[in-house]
Amino acid sequence: MRAAAFLHGATRWLLGLTACVAAMGAAAAPDYRPIPATGFTSVLATEADATPVPLAAYALRSEPVTNAEFLAFVQAHPEWRRGAVAGVFADQRYLEHWAAPDHLGADAPPDQPVTRVSWFAADAYCRAEDARLPTWLEWERAAAASASVADARNDPAWRRELLDWYSQPSSQGLGRIGGEPNLYGVRDLHALVWEWVDDFSALIVAPDSRDQGDPDRLKFCGEAALSLRDRDNYALLMRVAMLSSLKAVNTTMNLGFRCARELP
Amino acid sequence: MTPPRSLFSRATLGLLLALIGTAALAASTPPAVPADSLYQLKAALTDQDARTFDFSAGHGKPRLISMFYADCPYMCPLLIDTIRKTEGELPEAARARLDVLLVSFDAERDTPAALKALAEKRRIDTARWTLARADAADVRRIAALLDIPFRQLADGSFSHAGVMILLDADGRVVARSETMGKLDPAFVTALTQTLSPATPSP
């Protein structure tokens, strides 16, 4: 009797341990890297206003959120499963490339960035990770760093490298995470996917860039007529134009996200 | 060994309890929000009298929604005038059934006191109109849901489009107008139809 009880206890303990290890494996702590405070001039700066803007320190996820991580999220938050998500939060093609609402399948490798996610879904994921989406400035500031320099944007070789990445056809299919880290240890900011940012919707606010033909459609408070200063930075401006064209419910095959956090 | 009668009564009791539980649950759960309703979003708002309420609390009544901020020199006075002009086209009885909700972009400066001051300055009838603030993350979510692009500029002001959106009693978008400073006939028609006594709000 005593031996049986002991065995029973030991089995339970082992089962508990296994479950615990499995849970840890599924939810390995996401890696956030500190990005120090700086003065930063955005590619969005106007000719009239090109003085660096103070940008506080923050932490940025070292990798975009992967399919495996997003699968764990929808398992914990079933309202974000494909088929269950409300139509006002994601379009019809949300997570379309997954084999099933709770199964990744061959077209969605676990270590590939999750794509076909709406802004609302990305926002909800980051909140569940005690984080938030980065602002455009936070994303741009981290993405300005090469492996050795905090701001490589004026380096012709760096610009050429970026453009080479961006000119690869998207028909090649998505890569896996794990590119070379930049100065801050953040990876895959350029070569892998487009990424949602918190304030994607009005990055360029000059009427001519969003006007759909109706002269009454756009009127703005404040000085809205931006004239961009850094017109030669094609790689970044392409990204800005792409983000500005989106609505928060949209999903695309090349659009993923990563999260940011305040530093303690 | 258990007599069949006892089994039966236990099963009956279980069924009864389950039924009572279901009834209690049904009674305490508000009617389900449709999947295409903007009231799927939960966002905490505070009005000009510092009362808190949820964005989805408009459920049950048609509502005209827009976004603005108090310290706005040009667009927002125009927006308020346009909404006034638009609802002025309605017969008084229909107008009395319309709620107007204006959510501020400015999470930092538009305190309930600032909203109250604006309501008084512009003589806004806060029995039907609500000026509300939310924290910055919820402002972003509401603006995304309403598809109103905005951006805070370096001087603290906001660049944004002027938009009026009409929601039906269930929170579905019925009409949208970006015409400012004059009447948008299509929007007025939608408003009149939504508020006409032939289709009373539930």
Short mmCIF file of N, CA and C in Angstrom, two decimals, chain B residues 6-163:
data_model
loop_
_atom_site.label_atom_id
_atom_site.label_comp_id
_atom_site.label_asym_id
_atom_site.label_seq_id
_atom_site.Cartn_x
_atom_site.Cartn_y
_atom_site.Cartn_z
N SER B 6 -33.55 6.57 -7.13
CA SER B 6 -32.64 7.60 -6.62
C SER B 6 -31.79 8.18 -7.76
N LEU B 7 -31.32 7.29 -8.63
CA LEU B 7 -30.54 7.74 -9.78
C LEU B 7 -31.33 8.73 -10.62
N PHE B 8 -32.59 8.35 -10.86
CA PHE B 8 -33.46 9.18 -11.68
C PHE B 8 -33.62 10.58 -11.07
N SER B 9 -33.90 10.57 -9.74
CA SER B 9 -34.14 11.87 -9.11
C SER B 9 -32.86 12.71 -9.11
N ARG B 10 -31.71 12.01 -8.95
CA ARG B 10 -30.45 12.77 -8.97
C ARG B 10 -30.24 13.42 -10.35
N ALA B 11 -30.53 12.64 -11.38
CA ALA B 11 -30.38 13.16 -12.74
C ALA B 11 -31.34 14.34 -12.97
N THR B 12 -32.58 14.16 -12.47
CA THR B 12 -33.56 15.24 -12.63
C THR B 12 -33.10 16.50 -11.92
N LEU B 13 -32.58 16.30 -10.70
CA LEU B 13 -32.10 17.44 -9.93
C LEU B 13 -30.97 18.15 -10.70
N GLY B 14 -30.05 17.33 -11.24
CA GLY B 14 -28.94 17.89 -12.01
C GLY B 14 -29.43 18.71 -13.19
N LEU B 15 -30.39 18.15 -13.89
CA LEU B 15 -30.94 18.82 -15.07
C LEU B 15 -31.60 20.14 -14.67
N LEU B 16 -32.37 20.06 -13.55
CA LEU B 16 -33.04 21.27 -13.06
C LEU B 16 -32.02 22.35 -12.73
N LEU B 17 -30.96 21.92 -12.00
CA LEU B 17 -29.93 22.89 -11.60
C LEU B 17 -29.29 23.52 -12.84
N ALA B 18 -29.03 22.66 -13.84
CA ALA B 18 -28.40 23.15 -15.08
C ALA B 18 -29.31 24.17 -15.75
N LEU B 19 -30.62 23.86 -15.78
CA LEU B 19 -31.58 24.77 -16.41
C LEU B 19 -31.63 26.10 -15.68
N ILE B 20 -31.67 26.01 -14.34
CA ILE B 20 -31.72 27.24 -13.54
C ILE B 20 -30.46 28.06 -13.79
N GLY B 21 -29.32 27.34 -13.82
CA GLY B 21 -28.04 28.02 -14.08
C GLY B 21 -28.05 28.74 -15.41
N THR B 22 -28.55 28.06 -16.44
CA THR B 22 -28.60 28.65 -17.78
C THR B 22 -29.49 29.88 -17.79
N ALA B 23 -30.65 29.76 -17.14
CA ALA B 23 -31.59 30.88 -17.10
C ALA B 23 -30.96 32.07 -16.39
N ALA B 24 -30.27 31.78 -15.27
CA ALA B 24 -29.64 32.87 -14.52
C ALA B 24 -28.58 33.54 -15.36
N LEU B 25 -27.80 32.73 -16.10
CA LEU B 25 -26.74 33.25 -16.95
C LEU B 25 -27.32 34.13 -18.05
N ALA B 26 -28.41 33.62 -18.66
CA ALA B 26 -29.05 34.37 -19.74
C ALA B 26 -29.57 35.70 -19.24
N ALA B 27 -30.10 35.69 -18.01
CA ALA B 27 -30.67 36.92 -17.47
C ALA B 27 -29.58 37.95 -17.17
N SER B 28 -28.38 37.46 -16.78
CA SER B 28 -27.35 38.41 -16.36
C SER B 28 -26.46 38.84 -17.53
N THR B 29 -26.54 38.15 -18.68
CA THR B 29 -25.68 38.50 -19.81
C THR B 29 -26.40 39.50 -20.72
N PRO B 30 -25.75 40.63 -21.06
CA PRO B 30 -26.40 41.57 -21.98
C PRO B 30 -26.54 40.93 -23.35
N PRO B 31 -27.45 41.43 -24.19
CA PRO B 31 -27.63 40.85 -25.51
C PRO B 31 -26.31 40.83 -26.27
N ALA B 32 -26.06 39.76 -27.02
CA ALA B 32 -24.78 39.60 -27.71
C ALA B 32 -24.56 40.74 -28.69
N VAL B 33 -23.33 41.21 -28.78
CA VAL B 33 -22.97 42.27 -29.72
C VAL B 33 -22.65 41.62 -31.06
N PRO B 34 -23.29 42.08 -32.16
CA PRO B 34 -23.02 41.47 -33.48
C PRO B 34 -21.53 41.60 -33.85
N ALA B 35 -21.04 40.65 -34.66
CA ALA B 35 -19.61 40.61 -35.02
C ALA B 35 -19.19 41.85 -35.81
N ASP B 36 -20.16 42.48 -36.52
CA ASP B 36 -19.81 43.67 -37.30
C ASP B 36 -20.15 44.96 -36.55
N SER B 37 -20.34 44.85 -35.25
CA SER B 37 -20.64 46.03 -34.43
C SER B 37 -19.36 46.63 -33.87
N LEU B 38 -19.28 47.97 -33.90
CA LEU B 38 -18.11 48.62 -33.31
C LEU B 38 -18.08 48.43 -31.80
N TYR B 39 -19.23 48.04 -31.22
CA TYR B 39 -19.28 47.83 -29.77
C TYR B 39 -18.62 46.52 -29.34
N GLN B 40 -17.97 45.83 -30.29
CA GLN B 40 -17.08 44.74 -29.93
C GLN B 40 -15.89 45.28 -29.11
N LEU B 41 -15.59 46.54 -29.34
CA LEU B 41 -14.45 47.15 -28.64
C LEU B 41 -14.85 47.58 -27.23
N LYS B 42 -14.05 47.19 -26.27
CA LYS B 42 -14.22 47.69 -24.90
C LYS B 42 -13.15 48.75 -24.68
N ALA B 43 -13.59 49.96 -24.33
CA ALA B 43 -12.64 51.03 -24.08
C ALA B 43 -13.24 51.95 -23.02
N ALA B 44 -12.46 52.26 -22.01
CA ALA B 44 -12.96 53.07 -20.89
C ALA B 44 -12.93 54.55 -21.24
N LEU B 45 -14.09 55.21 -21.14
CA LEU B 45 -14.20 56.64 -21.42
C LEU B 45 -14.61 57.39 -20.16
N THR B 46 -14.26 58.68 -20.12
CA THR B 46 -14.69 59.56 -19.02
C THR B 46 -15.30 60.79 -19.65
N ASP B 47 -16.48 61.20 -19.19
CA ASP B 47 -17.14 62.35 -19.83
C ASP B 47 -16.81 63.67 -19.14
N GLN B 48 -17.44 64.75 -19.64
CA GLN B 48 -17.16 66.11 -19.15
C GLN B 48 -17.54 66.31 -17.69
N ASP B 49 -18.37 65.40 -17.15
CA ASP B 49 -18.73 65.48 -15.74
C ASP B 49 -18.00 64.43 -14.92
N ALA B 50 -16.90 63.89 -15.50
CA ALA B 50 -16.04 62.91 -14.83
C ALA B 50 -16.74 61.58 -14.56
N ARG B 51 -17.85 61.33 -15.28
CA ARG B 51 -18.49 60.01 -15.17
C ARG B 51 -17.78 59.05 -16.11
N THR B 52 -17.52 57.83 -15.63
CA THR B 52 -16.87 56.85 -16.49
C THR B 52 -17.91 55.93 -17.12
N PHE B 53 -17.66 55.52 -18.34
CA PHE B 53 -18.56 54.59 -19.03
C PHE B 53 -17.75 53.87 -20.09
N ASP B 54 -18.29 52.77 -20.60
CA ASP B 54 -17.56 52.04 -21.63
C ASP B 54 -18.04 52.47 -23.01
N PHE B 55 -17.10 52.45 -23.97
CA PHE B 55 -17.42 52.81 -25.35
C PHE B 55 -18.63 52.02 -25.85
N SER B 56 -18.74 50.75 -25.45
CA SER B 56 -19.82 49.89 -25.94
C SER B 56 -21.15 50.18 -25.24
N ALA B 57 -21.17 51.13 -24.29
CA ALA B 57 -22.38 51.40 -23.52
C ALA B 57 -23.46 52.12 -24.34
N GLY B 58 -23.14 52.53 -25.55
CA GLY B 58 -24.14 53.17 -26.40
C GLY B 58 -25.12 52.18 -27.00
N HIS B 59 -24.85 50.91 -26.80
CA HIS B 59 -25.66 49.81 -27.30
C HIS B 59 -27.14 50.04 -27.00
N GLY B 60 -27.98 50.04 -28.03
CA GLY B 60 -29.42 50.21 -27.80
C GLY B 60 -29.99 51.50 -28.36
N LYS B 61 -29.14 52.41 -28.80
CA LYS B 61 -29.60 53.71 -29.32
C LYS B 61 -28.70 54.14 -30.47
N PRO B 62 -29.29 54.76 -31.52
CA PRO B 62 -28.41 55.28 -32.58
C PRO B 62 -27.47 56.36 -32.01
N ARG B 63 -26.30 56.46 -32.61
CA ARG B 63 -25.30 57.38 -32.06
C ARG B 63 -24.47 57.98 -33.19
N LEU B 64 -24.25 59.27 -33.10
CA LEU B 64 -23.35 59.94 -34.04
C LEU B 64 -22.01 60.10 -33.32
N ILE B 65 -20.94 59.59 -33.93
CA ILE B 65 -19.63 59.60 -33.28
C ILE B 65 -18.64 60.41 -34.09
N SER B 66 -17.78 61.13 -33.38
CA SER B 66 -16.65 61.77 -34.04
C SER B 66 -15.50 61.89 -33.06
N MET B 67 -14.35 62.33 -33.57
CA MET B 67 -13.19 62.57 -32.70
C MET B 67 -12.70 63.98 -32.92
N PHE B 68 -12.17 64.58 -31.85
CA PHE B 68 -11.81 65.99 -31.85
C PHE B 68 -10.79 66.21 -30.73
N TYR B 69 -10.39 67.44 -30.51
CA TYR B 69 -9.74 67.78 -29.24
C TYR B 69 -10.06 69.22 -28.89
N ALA B 70 -9.99 69.54 -27.61
CA ALA B 70 -10.53 70.81 -27.15
C ALA B 70 -9.73 72.01 -27.67
N ASP B 71 -8.39 71.88 -27.66
CA ASP B 71 -7.55 73.02 -28.00
C ASP B 71 -7.25 73.04 -29.50
N CYS B 72 -8.30 72.98 -30.29
CA CYS B 72 -8.15 72.78 -31.73
C CYS B 72 -8.65 74.03 -32.43
N PRO B 73 -7.76 74.71 -33.15
CA PRO B 73 -8.10 76.04 -33.63
C PRO B 73 -9.09 76.08 -34.81
N TYR B 74 -9.04 75.08 -35.68
CA TYR B 74 -9.79 75.24 -36.91
C TYR B 74 -10.78 74.11 -37.17
N MET B 75 -10.26 72.88 -37.24
CA MET B 75 -11.11 71.77 -37.66
C MET B 75 -12.23 71.46 -36.68
N CYS B 76 -11.92 71.50 -35.37
CA CYS B 76 -12.88 71.00 -34.41
C CYS B 76 -14.09 71.92 -34.23
N PRO B 77 -13.89 73.26 -34.20
CA PRO B 77 -15.08 74.13 -34.21
C PRO B 77 -15.93 73.88 -35.46
N LEU B 78 -15.26 73.66 -36.58
CA LEU B 78 -15.97 73.38 -37.83
C LEU B 78 -16.74 72.06 -37.72
N LEU B 79 -16.11 71.08 -37.08
CA LEU B 79 -16.72 69.77 -36.89
C LEU B 79 -17.99 69.88 -36.03
N ILE B 80 -17.87 70.60 -34.92
CA ILE B 80 -19.02 70.78 -34.02
C ILE B 80 -20.16 71.51 -34.75
N ASP B 81 -19.80 72.55 -35.51
CA ASP B 81 -20.81 73.29 -36.28
C ASP B 81 -21.48 72.39 -37.31
N THR B 82 -20.67 71.53 -37.94
CA THR B 82 -21.22 70.64 -38.97
C THR B 82 -22.19 69.63 -38.37
N ILE B 83 -21.84 69.08 -37.21
CA ILE B 83 -22.75 68.13 -36.55
C ILE B 83 -24.05 68.84 -36.16
N ARG B 84 -23.94 70.07 -35.63
CA ARG B 84 -25.12 70.85 -35.25
C ARG B 84 -26.03 71.09 -36.46
N LYS B 85 -25.37 71.52 -37.53
CA LYS B 85 -26.11 71.81 -38.76
C LYS B 85 -26.81 70.55 -39.26
N THR B 86 -26.10 69.42 -39.19
CA THR B 86 -26.63 68.16 -39.69
C THR B 86 -27.83 67.71 -38.86
N GLU B 87 -27.70 67.70 -37.54
CA GLU B 87 -28.81 67.24 -36.70
C GLU B 87 -29.94 68.27 -36.70
N GLY B 88 -29.63 69.52 -37.07
CA GLY B 88 -30.65 70.54 -37.21
C GLY B 88 -31.64 70.25 -38.34
N GLU B 89 -31.23 69.37 -39.25
CA GLU B 89 -32.11 68.97 -40.36
C GLU B 89 -33.19 68.01 -39.91
N LEU B 90 -33.02 67.43 -38.71
CA LEU B 90 -33.97 66.43 -38.22
C LEU B 90 -35.17 67.10 -37.57
N PRO B 91 -36.37 66.48 -37.67
CA PRO B 91 -37.48 66.94 -36.85
C PRO B 91 -37.11 66.82 -35.37
N GLU B 92 -37.68 67.68 -34.54
CA GLU B 92 -37.23 67.74 -33.15
C GLU B 92 -37.36 66.40 -32.43
N ALA B 93 -38.45 65.67 -32.71
CA ALA B 93 -38.68 64.39 -32.03
C ALA B 93 -37.58 63.39 -32.38
N ALA B 94 -37.15 63.40 -33.65
CA ALA B 94 -36.08 62.48 -34.07
C ALA B 94 -34.76 62.91 -33.47
N ARG B 95 -34.52 64.22 -33.45
CA ARG B 95 -33.27 64.74 -32.89
C ARG B 95 -33.13 64.34 -31.42
N ALA B 96 -34.26 64.33 -30.72
CA ALA B 96 -34.23 63.99 -29.29
C ALA B 96 -33.79 62.55 -29.06
N ARG B 97 -33.91 61.72 -30.11
CA ARG B 97 -33.51 60.31 -29.97
C ARG B 97 -32.04 60.07 -30.31
N LEU B 98 -31.34 61.11 -30.77
CA LEU B 98 -29.96 60.93 -31.22
C LEU B 98 -28.95 61.26 -30.11
N ASP B 99 -28.03 60.33 -29.89
CA ASP B 99 -26.90 60.59 -29.01
C ASP B 99 -25.71 61.05 -29.84
N VAL B 100 -24.96 62.01 -29.35
CA VAL B 100 -23.74 62.43 -30.03
C VAL B 100 -22.56 62.19 -29.08
N LEU B 101 -21.56 61.47 -29.56
CA LEU B 101 -20.37 61.20 -28.75
C LEU B 101 -19.14 61.73 -29.46
N LEU B 102 -18.43 62.64 -28.78
CA LEU B 102 -17.17 63.16 -29.33
C LEU B 102 -16.03 62.70 -28.43
N VAL B 103 -15.11 61.92 -29.00
CA VAL B 103 -13.99 61.40 -28.22
C VAL B 103 -12.74 62.21 -28.55
N SER B 104 -12.03 62.62 -27.52
CA SER B 104 -10.85 63.47 -27.72
C SER B 104 -9.62 62.66 -28.12
N PHE B 105 -8.81 63.25 -29.02
CA PHE B 105 -7.50 62.68 -29.37
C PHE B 105 -6.49 62.94 -28.25
N ASP B 106 -6.75 63.98 -27.46
CA ASP B 106 -5.73 64.51 -26.56
C ASP B 106 -5.86 63.91 -25.16
N ALA B 107 -5.26 62.73 -24.97
CA ALA B 107 -5.38 62.02 -23.70
C ALA B 107 -4.75 62.81 -22.56
N GLU B 108 -3.74 63.60 -22.91
CA GLU B 108 -2.99 64.28 -21.86
C GLU B 108 -3.71 65.54 -21.36
N ARG B 109 -4.16 66.39 -22.28
CA ARG B 109 -4.66 67.70 -21.86
C ARG B 109 -6.18 67.77 -21.71
N ASP B 110 -6.91 66.87 -22.40
CA ASP B 110 -8.37 66.95 -22.32
C ASP B 110 -8.91 66.21 -21.10
N THR B 111 -8.73 66.85 -19.96
CA THR B 111 -9.29 66.34 -18.70
C THR B 111 -10.79 66.59 -18.73
N PRO B 112 -11.56 65.94 -17.83
CA PRO B 112 -12.99 66.26 -17.76
C PRO B 112 -13.23 67.77 -17.61
N ALA B 113 -12.38 68.46 -16.82
CA ALA B 113 -12.56 69.91 -16.64
C ALA B 113 -12.38 70.65 -17.96
N ALA B 114 -11.39 70.25 -18.76
CA ALA B 114 -11.17 70.91 -20.05
C ALA B 114 -12.35 70.66 -20.98
N LEU B 115 -12.90 69.44 -20.93
CA LEU B 115 -14.05 69.11 -21.78
C LEU B 115 -15.28 69.90 -21.33
N LYS B 116 -15.43 70.03 -20.01
CA LYS B 116 -16.56 70.78 -19.44
C LYS B 116 -16.48 72.24 -19.89
N ALA B 117 -15.27 72.80 -19.82
CA ALA B 117 -15.07 74.20 -20.22
C ALA B 117 -15.46 74.40 -21.68
N LEU B 118 -15.06 73.44 -22.51
CA LEU B 118 -15.40 73.54 -23.94
C LEU B 118 -16.92 73.45 -24.13
N ALA B 119 -17.55 72.52 -23.41
CA ALA B 119 -19.00 72.34 -23.52
C ALA B 119 -19.72 73.64 -23.16
N GLU B 120 -19.22 74.31 -22.13
CA GLU B 120 -19.85 75.56 -21.71
C GLU B 120 -19.58 76.67 -22.72
N LYS B 121 -18.35 76.75 -23.18
CA LYS B 121 -17.97 77.78 -24.14
C LYS B 121 -18.78 77.65 -25.43
N ARG B 122 -18.95 76.41 -25.89
CA ARG B 122 -19.67 76.19 -27.15
C ARG B 122 -21.17 75.94 -26.92
N ARG B 123 -21.63 76.10 -25.68
CA ARG B 123 -23.04 75.88 -25.30
C ARG B 123 -23.55 74.54 -25.82
N ILE B 124 -22.81 73.49 -25.51
CA ILE B 124 -23.18 72.14 -25.95
C ILE B 124 -24.17 71.54 -24.96
N ASP B 125 -25.25 70.97 -25.50
CA ASP B 125 -26.29 70.35 -24.67
C ASP B 125 -25.80 68.97 -24.22
N THR B 126 -25.28 68.89 -23.01
CA THR B 126 -24.67 67.63 -22.56
C THR B 126 -25.71 66.60 -22.13
N ALA B 127 -27.00 66.91 -22.28
CA ALA B 127 -28.01 65.88 -22.07
C ALA B 127 -27.97 64.87 -23.23
N ARG B 128 -27.67 65.36 -24.44
CA ARG B 128 -27.61 64.48 -25.61
C ARG B 128 -26.20 64.31 -26.14
N TRP B 129 -25.36 65.34 -25.96
CA TRP B 129 -23.99 65.29 -26.46
C TRP B 129 -23.06 64.91 -25.30
N THR B 130 -22.10 64.04 -25.60
CA THR B 130 -21.11 63.67 -24.60
C THR B 130 -19.73 63.97 -25.15
N LEU B 131 -18.94 64.72 -24.39
CA LEU B 131 -17.54 64.93 -24.72
C LEU B 131 -16.76 63.98 -23.83
N ALA B 132 -15.88 63.17 -24.41
CA ALA B 132 -15.24 62.13 -23.62
C ALA B 132 -13.75 62.05 -23.88
N ARG B 133 -13.04 61.58 -22.88
CA ARG B 133 -11.61 61.32 -23.02
C ARG B 133 -11.34 59.84 -22.72
N ALA B 134 -10.20 59.35 -23.21
CA ALA B 134 -9.76 57.99 -22.91
C ALA B 134 -8.24 58.04 -22.77
N ASP B 135 -7.63 56.97 -22.26
CA ASP B 135 -6.17 57.00 -22.21
C ASP B 135 -5.62 56.79 -23.63
N ALA B 136 -4.33 57.10 -23.81
CA ALA B 136 -3.78 57.19 -25.16
C ALA B 136 -3.96 55.89 -25.96
N ALA B 137 -3.79 54.74 -25.29
CA ALA B 137 -3.90 53.47 -26.01
C ALA B 137 -5.34 53.24 -26.48
N ASP B 138 -6.32 53.61 -25.65
CA ASP B 138 -7.72 53.45 -26.07
C ASP B 138 -8.10 54.46 -27.14
N VAL B 139 -7.53 55.66 -27.09
CA VAL B 139 -7.76 56.65 -28.17
C VAL B 139 -7.31 56.05 -29.50
N ARG B 140 -6.14 55.42 -29.48
CA ARG B 140 -5.58 54.80 -30.69
C ARG B 140 -6.54 53.71 -31.19
N ARG B 141 -7.07 52.89 -30.27
CA ARG B 141 -7.96 51.79 -30.67
C ARG B 141 -9.28 52.33 -31.23
N ILE B 142 -9.83 53.35 -30.58
CA ILE B 142 -11.10 53.90 -31.05
C ILE B 142 -10.91 54.53 -32.44
N ALA B 143 -9.81 55.28 -32.60
CA ALA B 143 -9.55 55.92 -33.90
C ALA B 143 -9.34 54.86 -34.99
N ALA B 144 -8.67 53.76 -34.63
CA ALA B 144 -8.46 52.68 -35.60
C ALA B 144 -9.79 52.06 -35.99
N LEU B 145 -10.65 51.86 -35.00
CA LEU B 145 -11.95 51.26 -35.23
C LEU B 145 -12.82 52.16 -36.12
N LEU B 146 -12.75 53.48 -35.87
CA LEU B 146 -13.54 54.43 -36.65
C LEU B 146 -12.84 54.78 -37.96
N ASP B 147 -11.62 54.30 -38.14
CA ASP B 147 -10.81 54.62 -39.32
C ASP B 147 -10.64 56.13 -39.48
N ILE B 148 -10.23 56.76 -38.40
CA ILE B 148 -9.92 58.19 -38.42
C ILE B 148 -8.42 58.35 -38.18
N PRO B 149 -7.64 58.61 -39.26
CA PRO B 149 -6.21 58.77 -39.07
C PRO B 149 -5.92 60.05 -38.29
N PHE B 150 -4.94 59.98 -37.39
CA PHE B 150 -4.53 61.20 -36.69
C PHE B 150 -3.07 61.08 -36.31
N ARG B 151 -2.46 62.22 -36.09
CA ARG B 151 -1.07 62.22 -35.67
C ARG B 151 -0.83 63.44 -34.79
N GLN B 152 -0.13 63.21 -33.67
CA GLN B 152 0.23 64.35 -32.83
C GLN B 152 1.49 64.99 -33.39
N LEU B 153 1.45 66.30 -33.58
CA LEU B 153 2.60 67.01 -34.14
C LEU B 153 3.52 67.47 -33.02
N ALA B 154 4.72 67.91 -33.40
CA ALA B 154 5.74 68.26 -32.43
C ALA B 154 5.27 69.33 -31.44
N ASP B 155 4.38 70.23 -31.86
CA ASP B 155 3.93 71.30 -30.97
C ASP B 155 2.77 70.85 -30.08
N GLY B 156 2.41 69.58 -30.12
CA GLY B 156 1.36 69.06 -29.25
C GLY B 156 -0.02 69.08 -29.89
N SER B 157 -0.16 69.78 -31.02
CA SER B 157 -1.46 69.79 -31.70
C SER B 157 -1.64 68.48 -32.47
N PHE B 158 -2.84 68.25 -32.97
CA PHE B 158 -3.11 67.00 -33.67
C PHE B 158 -3.52 67.28 -35.11
N SER B 159 -2.98 66.48 -35.98
CA SER B 159 -3.41 66.52 -37.37
C SER B 159 -4.40 65.38 -37.54
N HIS B 160 -5.59 65.69 -38.03
CA HIS B 160 -6.59 64.63 -38.17
C HIS B 160 -7.64 65.04 -39.18
N ALA B 161 -8.34 64.04 -39.71
CA ALA B 161 -9.44 64.32 -40.63
C ALA B 161 -10.69 64.61 -39.81
N GLY B 162 -11.60 65.39 -40.38
CA GLY B 162 -12.90 65.63 -39.76
C GLY B 162 -13.88 64.61 -40.31
N VAL B 163 -14.41 63.77 -39.41
CA VAL B 163 -15.26 62.66 -39.84
C VAL B 163 -16.48 62.56 -38.92
#
